[in-house]
Short mmCIF file of C-alpha atoms and ligand atoms in Angstrom, two decimals:
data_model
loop_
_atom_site.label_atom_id
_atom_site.label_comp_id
_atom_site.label_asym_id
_atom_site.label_seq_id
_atom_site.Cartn_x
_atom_site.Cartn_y
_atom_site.Cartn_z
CA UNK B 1 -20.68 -4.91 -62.31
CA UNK B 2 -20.74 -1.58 -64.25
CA UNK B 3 -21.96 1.56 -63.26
CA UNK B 4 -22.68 4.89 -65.35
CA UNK B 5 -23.55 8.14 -64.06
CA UNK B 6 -25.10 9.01 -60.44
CA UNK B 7 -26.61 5.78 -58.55
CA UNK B 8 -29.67 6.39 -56.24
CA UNK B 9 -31.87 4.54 -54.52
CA UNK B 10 -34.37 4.60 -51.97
CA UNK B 11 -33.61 4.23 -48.51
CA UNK B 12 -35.97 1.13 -48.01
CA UNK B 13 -33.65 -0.53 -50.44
CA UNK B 14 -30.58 -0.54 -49.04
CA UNK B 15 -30.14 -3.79 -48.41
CA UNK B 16 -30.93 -4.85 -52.09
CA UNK B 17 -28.63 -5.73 -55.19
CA UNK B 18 -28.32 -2.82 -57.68
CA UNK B 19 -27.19 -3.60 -60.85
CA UNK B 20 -28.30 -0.54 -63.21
CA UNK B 21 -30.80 -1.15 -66.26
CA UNK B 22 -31.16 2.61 -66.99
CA UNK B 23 -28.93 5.97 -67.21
CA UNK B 24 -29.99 9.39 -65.94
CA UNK B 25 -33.72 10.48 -65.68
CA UNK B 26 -36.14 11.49 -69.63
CA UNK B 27 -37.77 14.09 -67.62
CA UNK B 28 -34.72 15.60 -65.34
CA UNK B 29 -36.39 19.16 -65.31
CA UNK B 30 -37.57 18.91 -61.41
CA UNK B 31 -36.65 22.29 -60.07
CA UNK B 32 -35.46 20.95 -56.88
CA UNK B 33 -33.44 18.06 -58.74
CA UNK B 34 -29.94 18.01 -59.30
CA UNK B 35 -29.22 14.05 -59.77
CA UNK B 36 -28.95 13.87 -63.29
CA UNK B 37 -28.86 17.23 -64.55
CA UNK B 38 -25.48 16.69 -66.19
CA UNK B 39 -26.15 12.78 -67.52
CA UNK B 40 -28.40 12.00 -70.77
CA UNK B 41 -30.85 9.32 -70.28
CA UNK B 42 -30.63 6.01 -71.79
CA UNK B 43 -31.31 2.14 -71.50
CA UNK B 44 -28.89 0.11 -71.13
CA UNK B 45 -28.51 -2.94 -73.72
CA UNK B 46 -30.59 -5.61 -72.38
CA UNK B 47 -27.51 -8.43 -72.95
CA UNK B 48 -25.37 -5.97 -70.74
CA UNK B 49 -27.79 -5.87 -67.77
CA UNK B 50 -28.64 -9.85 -67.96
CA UNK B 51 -24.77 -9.93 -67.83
CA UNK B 52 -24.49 -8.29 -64.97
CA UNK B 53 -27.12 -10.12 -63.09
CA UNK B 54 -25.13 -12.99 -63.94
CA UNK B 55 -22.28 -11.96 -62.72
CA UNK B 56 -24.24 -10.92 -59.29
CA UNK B 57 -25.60 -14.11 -59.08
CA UNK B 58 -22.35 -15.71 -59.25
CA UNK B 59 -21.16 -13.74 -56.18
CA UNK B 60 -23.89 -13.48 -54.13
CA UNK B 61 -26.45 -15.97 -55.83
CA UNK B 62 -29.27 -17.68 -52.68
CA UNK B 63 -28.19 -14.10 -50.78
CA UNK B 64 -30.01 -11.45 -52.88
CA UNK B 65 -33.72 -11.11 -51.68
CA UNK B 66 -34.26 -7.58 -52.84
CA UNK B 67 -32.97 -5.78 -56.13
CA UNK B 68 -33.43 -2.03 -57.04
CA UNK B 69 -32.89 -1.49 -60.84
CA UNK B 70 -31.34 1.96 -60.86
CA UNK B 71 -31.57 4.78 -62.42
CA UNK B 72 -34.23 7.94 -62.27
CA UNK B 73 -37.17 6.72 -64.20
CA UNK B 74 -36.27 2.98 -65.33
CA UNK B 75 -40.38 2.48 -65.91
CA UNK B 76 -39.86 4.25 -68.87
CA UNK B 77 -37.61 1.57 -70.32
CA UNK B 78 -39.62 -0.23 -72.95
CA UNK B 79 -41.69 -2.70 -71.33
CA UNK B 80 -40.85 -5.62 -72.87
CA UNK B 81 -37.22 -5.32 -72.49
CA UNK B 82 -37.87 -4.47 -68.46
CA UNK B 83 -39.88 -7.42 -68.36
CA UNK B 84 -37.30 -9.76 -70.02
CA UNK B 85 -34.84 -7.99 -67.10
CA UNK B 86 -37.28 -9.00 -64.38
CA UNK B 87 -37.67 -12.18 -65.95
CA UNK B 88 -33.82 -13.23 -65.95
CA UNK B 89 -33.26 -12.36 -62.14
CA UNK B 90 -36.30 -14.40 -60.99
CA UNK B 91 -34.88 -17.13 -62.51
CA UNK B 92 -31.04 -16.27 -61.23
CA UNK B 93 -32.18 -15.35 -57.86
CA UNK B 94 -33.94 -17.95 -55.99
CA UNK B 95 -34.87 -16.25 -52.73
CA UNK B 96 -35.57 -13.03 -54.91
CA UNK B 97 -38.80 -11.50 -53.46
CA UNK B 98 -39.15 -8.12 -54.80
CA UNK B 99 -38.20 -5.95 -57.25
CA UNK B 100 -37.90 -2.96 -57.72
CA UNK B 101 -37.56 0.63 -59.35
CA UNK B 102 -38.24 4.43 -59.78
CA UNK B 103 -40.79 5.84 -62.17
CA UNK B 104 -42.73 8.84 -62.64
CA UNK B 105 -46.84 9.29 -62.75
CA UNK B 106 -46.70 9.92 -66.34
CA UNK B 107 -44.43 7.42 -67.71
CA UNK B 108 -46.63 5.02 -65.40
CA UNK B 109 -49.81 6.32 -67.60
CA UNK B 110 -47.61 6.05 -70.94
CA UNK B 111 -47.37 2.75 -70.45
CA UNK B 112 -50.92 1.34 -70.13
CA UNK B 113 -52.33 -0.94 -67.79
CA UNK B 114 -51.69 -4.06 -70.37
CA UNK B 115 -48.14 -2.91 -70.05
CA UNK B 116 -48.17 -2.56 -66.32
CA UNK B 117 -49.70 -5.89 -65.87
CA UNK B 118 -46.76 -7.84 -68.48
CA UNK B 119 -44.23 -6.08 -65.65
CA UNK B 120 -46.19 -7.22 -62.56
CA UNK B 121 -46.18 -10.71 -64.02
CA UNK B 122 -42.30 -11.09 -65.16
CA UNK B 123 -41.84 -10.04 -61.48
CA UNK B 124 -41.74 -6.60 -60.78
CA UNK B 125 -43.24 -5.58 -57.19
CA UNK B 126 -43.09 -2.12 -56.90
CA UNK B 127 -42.35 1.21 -57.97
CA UNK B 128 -41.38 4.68 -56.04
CA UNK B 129 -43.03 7.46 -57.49
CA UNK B 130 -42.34 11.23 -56.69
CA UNK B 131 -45.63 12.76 -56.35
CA UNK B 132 -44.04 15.45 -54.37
CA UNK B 133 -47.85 17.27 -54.00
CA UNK B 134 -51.18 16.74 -54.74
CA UNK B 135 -51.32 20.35 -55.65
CA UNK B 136 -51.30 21.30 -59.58
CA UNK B 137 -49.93 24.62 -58.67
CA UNK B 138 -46.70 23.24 -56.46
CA UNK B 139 -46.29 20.97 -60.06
CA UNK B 140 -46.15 22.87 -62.19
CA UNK B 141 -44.20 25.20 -60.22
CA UNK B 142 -41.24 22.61 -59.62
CA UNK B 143 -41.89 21.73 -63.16
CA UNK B 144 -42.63 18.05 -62.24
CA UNK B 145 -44.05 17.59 -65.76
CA UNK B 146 -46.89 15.65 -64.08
CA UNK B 147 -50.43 17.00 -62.02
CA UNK B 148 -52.99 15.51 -59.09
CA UNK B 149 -54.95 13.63 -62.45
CA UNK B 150 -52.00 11.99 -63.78
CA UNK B 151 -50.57 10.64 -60.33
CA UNK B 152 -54.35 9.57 -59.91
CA UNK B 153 -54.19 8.13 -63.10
CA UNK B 154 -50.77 6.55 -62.42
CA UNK B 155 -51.95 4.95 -59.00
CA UNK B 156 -55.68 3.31 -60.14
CA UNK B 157 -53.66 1.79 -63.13
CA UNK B 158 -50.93 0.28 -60.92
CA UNK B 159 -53.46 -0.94 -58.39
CA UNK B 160 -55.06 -2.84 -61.13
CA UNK B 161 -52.10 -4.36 -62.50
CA UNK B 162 -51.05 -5.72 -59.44
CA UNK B 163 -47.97 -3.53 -58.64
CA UNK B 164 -47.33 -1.81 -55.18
CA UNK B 165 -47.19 2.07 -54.98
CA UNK B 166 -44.57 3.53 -52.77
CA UNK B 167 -45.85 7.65 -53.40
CA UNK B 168 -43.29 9.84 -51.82
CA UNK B 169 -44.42 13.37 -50.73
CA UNK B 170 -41.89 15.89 -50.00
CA UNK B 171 -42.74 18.16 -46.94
CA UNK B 172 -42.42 22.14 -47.13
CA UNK B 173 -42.46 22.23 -51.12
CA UNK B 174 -45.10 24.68 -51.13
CA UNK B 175 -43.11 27.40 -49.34
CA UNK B 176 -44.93 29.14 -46.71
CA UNK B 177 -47.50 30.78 -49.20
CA UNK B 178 -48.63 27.24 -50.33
CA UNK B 179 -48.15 25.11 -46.87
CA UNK B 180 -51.83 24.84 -46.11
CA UNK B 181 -53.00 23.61 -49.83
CA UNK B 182 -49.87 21.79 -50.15
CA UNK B 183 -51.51 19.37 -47.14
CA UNK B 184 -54.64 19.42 -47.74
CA UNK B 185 -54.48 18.62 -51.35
CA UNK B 186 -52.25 15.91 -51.18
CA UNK B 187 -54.23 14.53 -48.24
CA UNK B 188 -56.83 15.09 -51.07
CA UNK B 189 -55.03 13.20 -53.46
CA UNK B 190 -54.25 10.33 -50.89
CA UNK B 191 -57.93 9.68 -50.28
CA UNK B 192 -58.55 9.66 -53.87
CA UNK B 193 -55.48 7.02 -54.69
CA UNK B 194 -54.53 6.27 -51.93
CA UNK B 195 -50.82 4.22 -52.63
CA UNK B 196 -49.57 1.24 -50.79
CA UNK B 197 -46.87 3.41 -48.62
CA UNK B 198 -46.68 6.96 -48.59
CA UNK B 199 -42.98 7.88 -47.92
CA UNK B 200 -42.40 12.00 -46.09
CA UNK B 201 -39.20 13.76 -46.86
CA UNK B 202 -38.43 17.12 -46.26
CA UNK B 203 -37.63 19.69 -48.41
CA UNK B 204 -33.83 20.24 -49.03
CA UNK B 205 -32.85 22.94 -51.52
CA UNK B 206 -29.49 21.39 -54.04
CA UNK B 207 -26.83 23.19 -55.17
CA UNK B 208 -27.49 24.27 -59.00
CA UNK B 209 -30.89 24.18 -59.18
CA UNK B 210 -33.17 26.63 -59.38
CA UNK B 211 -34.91 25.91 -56.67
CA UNK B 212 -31.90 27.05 -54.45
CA UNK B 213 -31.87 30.16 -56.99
CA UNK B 214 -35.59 31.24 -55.63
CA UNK B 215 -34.59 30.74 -52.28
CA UNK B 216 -31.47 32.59 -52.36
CA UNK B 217 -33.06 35.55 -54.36
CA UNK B 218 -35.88 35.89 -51.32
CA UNK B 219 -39.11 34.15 -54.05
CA UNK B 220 -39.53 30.94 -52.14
CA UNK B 221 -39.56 31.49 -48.36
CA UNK B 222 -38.98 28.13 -47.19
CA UNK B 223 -40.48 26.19 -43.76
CA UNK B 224 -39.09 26.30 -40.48
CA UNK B 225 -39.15 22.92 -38.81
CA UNK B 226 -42.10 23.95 -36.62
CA UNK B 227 -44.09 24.58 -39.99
CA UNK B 228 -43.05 21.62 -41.31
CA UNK B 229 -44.07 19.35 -38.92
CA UNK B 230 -47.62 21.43 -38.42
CA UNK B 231 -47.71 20.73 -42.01
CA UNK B 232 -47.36 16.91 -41.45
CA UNK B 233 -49.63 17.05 -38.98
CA UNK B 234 -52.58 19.19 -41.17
CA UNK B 235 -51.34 16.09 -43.72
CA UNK B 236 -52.01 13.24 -41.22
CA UNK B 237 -54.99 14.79 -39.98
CA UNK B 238 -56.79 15.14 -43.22
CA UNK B 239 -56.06 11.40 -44.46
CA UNK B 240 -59.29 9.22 -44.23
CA UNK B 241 -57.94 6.12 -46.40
CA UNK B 242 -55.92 3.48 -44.76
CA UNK B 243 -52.06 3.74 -45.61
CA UNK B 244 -49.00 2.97 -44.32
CA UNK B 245 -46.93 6.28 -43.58
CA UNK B 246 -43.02 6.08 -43.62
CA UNK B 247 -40.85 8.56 -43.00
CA UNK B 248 -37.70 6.86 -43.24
CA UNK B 249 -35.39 10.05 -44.82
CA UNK B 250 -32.10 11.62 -43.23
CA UNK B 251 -34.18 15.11 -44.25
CA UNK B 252 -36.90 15.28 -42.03
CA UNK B 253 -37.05 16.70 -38.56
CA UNK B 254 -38.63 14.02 -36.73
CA UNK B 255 -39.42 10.51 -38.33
CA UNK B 256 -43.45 9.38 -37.53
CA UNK B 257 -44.22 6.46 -39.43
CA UNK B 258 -47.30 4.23 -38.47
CA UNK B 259 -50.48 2.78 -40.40
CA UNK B 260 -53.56 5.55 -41.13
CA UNK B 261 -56.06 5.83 -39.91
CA UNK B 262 -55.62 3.76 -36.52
CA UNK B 263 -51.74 5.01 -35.51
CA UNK B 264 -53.22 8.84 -36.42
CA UNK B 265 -53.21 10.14 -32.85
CA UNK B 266 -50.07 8.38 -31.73
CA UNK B 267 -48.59 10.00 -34.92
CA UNK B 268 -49.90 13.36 -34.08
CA UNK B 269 -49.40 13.04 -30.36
CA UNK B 270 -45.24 12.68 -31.50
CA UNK B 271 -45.98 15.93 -34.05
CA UNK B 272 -47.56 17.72 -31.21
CA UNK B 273 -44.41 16.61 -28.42
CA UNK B 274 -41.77 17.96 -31.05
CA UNK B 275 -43.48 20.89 -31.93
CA UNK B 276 -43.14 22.01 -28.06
CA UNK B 277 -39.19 21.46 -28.49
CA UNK B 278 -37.40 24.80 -29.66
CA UNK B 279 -36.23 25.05 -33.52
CA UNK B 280 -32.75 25.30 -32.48
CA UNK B 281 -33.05 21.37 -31.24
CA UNK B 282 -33.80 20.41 -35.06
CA UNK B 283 -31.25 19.87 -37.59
CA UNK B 284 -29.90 23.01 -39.04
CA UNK B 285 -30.84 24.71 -42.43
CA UNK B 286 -27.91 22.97 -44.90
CA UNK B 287 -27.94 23.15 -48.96
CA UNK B 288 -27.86 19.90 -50.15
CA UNK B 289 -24.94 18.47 -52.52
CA UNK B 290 -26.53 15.71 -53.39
S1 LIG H 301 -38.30 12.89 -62.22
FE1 LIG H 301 -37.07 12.40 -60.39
S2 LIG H 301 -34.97 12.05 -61.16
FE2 LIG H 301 -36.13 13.08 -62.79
S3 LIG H 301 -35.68 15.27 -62.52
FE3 LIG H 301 -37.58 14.84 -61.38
S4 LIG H 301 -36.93 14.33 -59.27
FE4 LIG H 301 -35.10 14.22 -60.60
#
C-alpha cells in the first residue's frame, strides 16, 4: 500500500481500509488548516489506486466493511475516474458497505447532480463536508472559499443524488464577537439543509496558520469552554429539523450526541450539568500540531 503526504480521516472511520485516491487538498487556504499546507494536490493514477485495492483485498479481502478514500477533497477527483475507483472495490470487497470520502460544498456544486448521482450509483455512500458555519462572514473570514448558499447548494444536490451528508461544524470559530450569529446561523443553515449527521468539533488553533497568528496578536479572542458549550447549546436549541448530532472529536469539552429534535433536552440538560462544573475541570487551552 502506498502513501503520499499527510493521511486524515474522520474519526467515524477508523475502523475502515484507507488506501489513498487523492494527494493534499485544491483549496488548502482554510485559515485554521495546516494539513496540507506544504503538499500540492493531485489524483492519483487510477491503475495505481485499483492496485492497491487489490493488494488490500488480498490481505484483508471478506474483512473490509468500510473504506475511507483519503485525502482533503477527493470529490474533486474527476468523476468518472472516482466512480471507476468505487466501482473496483465493490466488486473486490464483498461485505463492503460504505464508502467513503472528504469533499468541500463547492466542489460538491462543481460537480452537478448528474455527476453526484454516477458516484452514488458506482457505490459511494457518503461524504464529510466542512461547513464549519452557516455564517458568510465566519467564511469568508477563515477563507473557506465556500458561503451558507453553496453548502445549501451542496446539501439539496447530494440529497437528491442519493448520497449521505456528514456536515461538520466547528464550535467557537466565530470568536467571541461572532459566537451568537455563529449559532444561530448555522442552526439557520441546518433547518434549511439539514444533512444526514451533523458532526461538533471544537475550535483548535494549528501551528503555522494564521489563524494561530490572530490569536496570538490579540484579533481573534477565542471561547472559553463555558462559551463554547453555551454556544452548543444556543446551536441545539435553535435546530427545528430532525438530525442526528455527533460529537465524536478529541477537541470538544464535553461530547453530546443524540437525534434532534426528540434527544434536545437530554442534550441540553448534559450542556446545562457541565456548564455548572468550573473551567479549570475542562481540557486545557493547547495549540494544535496537527
Ligand atoms: S478544505 Fe479542508 S483540507 Fe482543504 S484547507 Fe480547508 S480545512 Fe484544510
Amino acid at each position: 500500500m502506498r502513501y503520499e503526504g499527510p493521511i486524515y480521516r474522520p474519526p467515524s472511520e477508523a475502523g475502515s481500509l484507507l488506501v489513498q485516491a487523492t494527494v493534499g487538498c485544491p483549496h488548502n487556504r482554510c485559515t485554521f488548516c495546516l494539513v496540507y499546507k506544504n503538499t500540492r494536490f493531485k489524483v492519483r493514477p487510477v491503475q495505481e489506486i485499483k492496485k492497491d485495492l487489490e493488494e488490500a483485498a488480498r490481505l484483508q479481502g471478506s474483512g473490509v466493511r468500510t473504506l475511507f478514500f483519503p485525502a482533503g477533497n477527493t470529490i474533486a477527483m474527476p468523476a468518472p475516474a472516482l466512480a471507476e475507483i468505487c466501482r473496483h472495490a465493490r466488486a473486490l470487497f464483498p461485505n463492503l458497505t460504505r464508502l467513503t470520502v472528504y469533499g468541500s460544498s463547492q466542489f460538491i456544486v462543481k460537480k452537478g447532480l448528474d455527476e453526484l448521482r454516477l458516484l452514488a450509483e458506482s457505490g459511494l455512500r457518503r461524504v464529510h463536508v466542512g461547513w464549519e458555519s452557516g455564517d458568510d462572514a465566519i467564511l469568508a473570514n477563515i477563507r473557506k472559499g465556500t458561503t451558507r448558499e453553496v453548502h445549501a447548494e451542496a446539501s439539496r444536490l447530494m440529497r437528491e443524488a442519493g448520497l449521505s451528508l456528514n456536515a461538520y461544524v466547528m464550535l467557537g470559530l466565530g470568536g467571541r464577537q461572532g459566537s451568537e450569529t455563529h449559532a444561530s446561523k448555522t442552526a439557520a443553515l441546518v433547518n434549511a439543509a439539514p444533512p444526514e449527521v451533523l458532526r461538533l468539533r471544537t475550535f483548535v488553533p494549528k501551528v503555522n496558520t494564521p489563524l494561530l497568528e490572530e490569536v496570538q496578536a490579540g484579533r481573534f479572542a477565542m471561547l472559553g469552554p463555558h462559551q463554547v458549550l453555551a454556544e452548543t447549546a444556543a446551536l441545539l436549541e435553535g435546530i427545528t429539523a430532525a438530525v442526528r448530532v455527533e460529537s465524536d472529536h478529541y477537541t470538544n469539552y464535553v461530547q453530546v450526541s443524540g437525534d434532534l429534535p426528540q434527544d434536545r433536552e437530554k442534550m441540553l440538560a448534559l450542556l446545562k450539568k457541565a456548564l455548572q462544573r468550573p473551567e479549570s475541570d475542562f481540557r486545557p487551552f493547547f495549540i494544535g500540531t496537527e
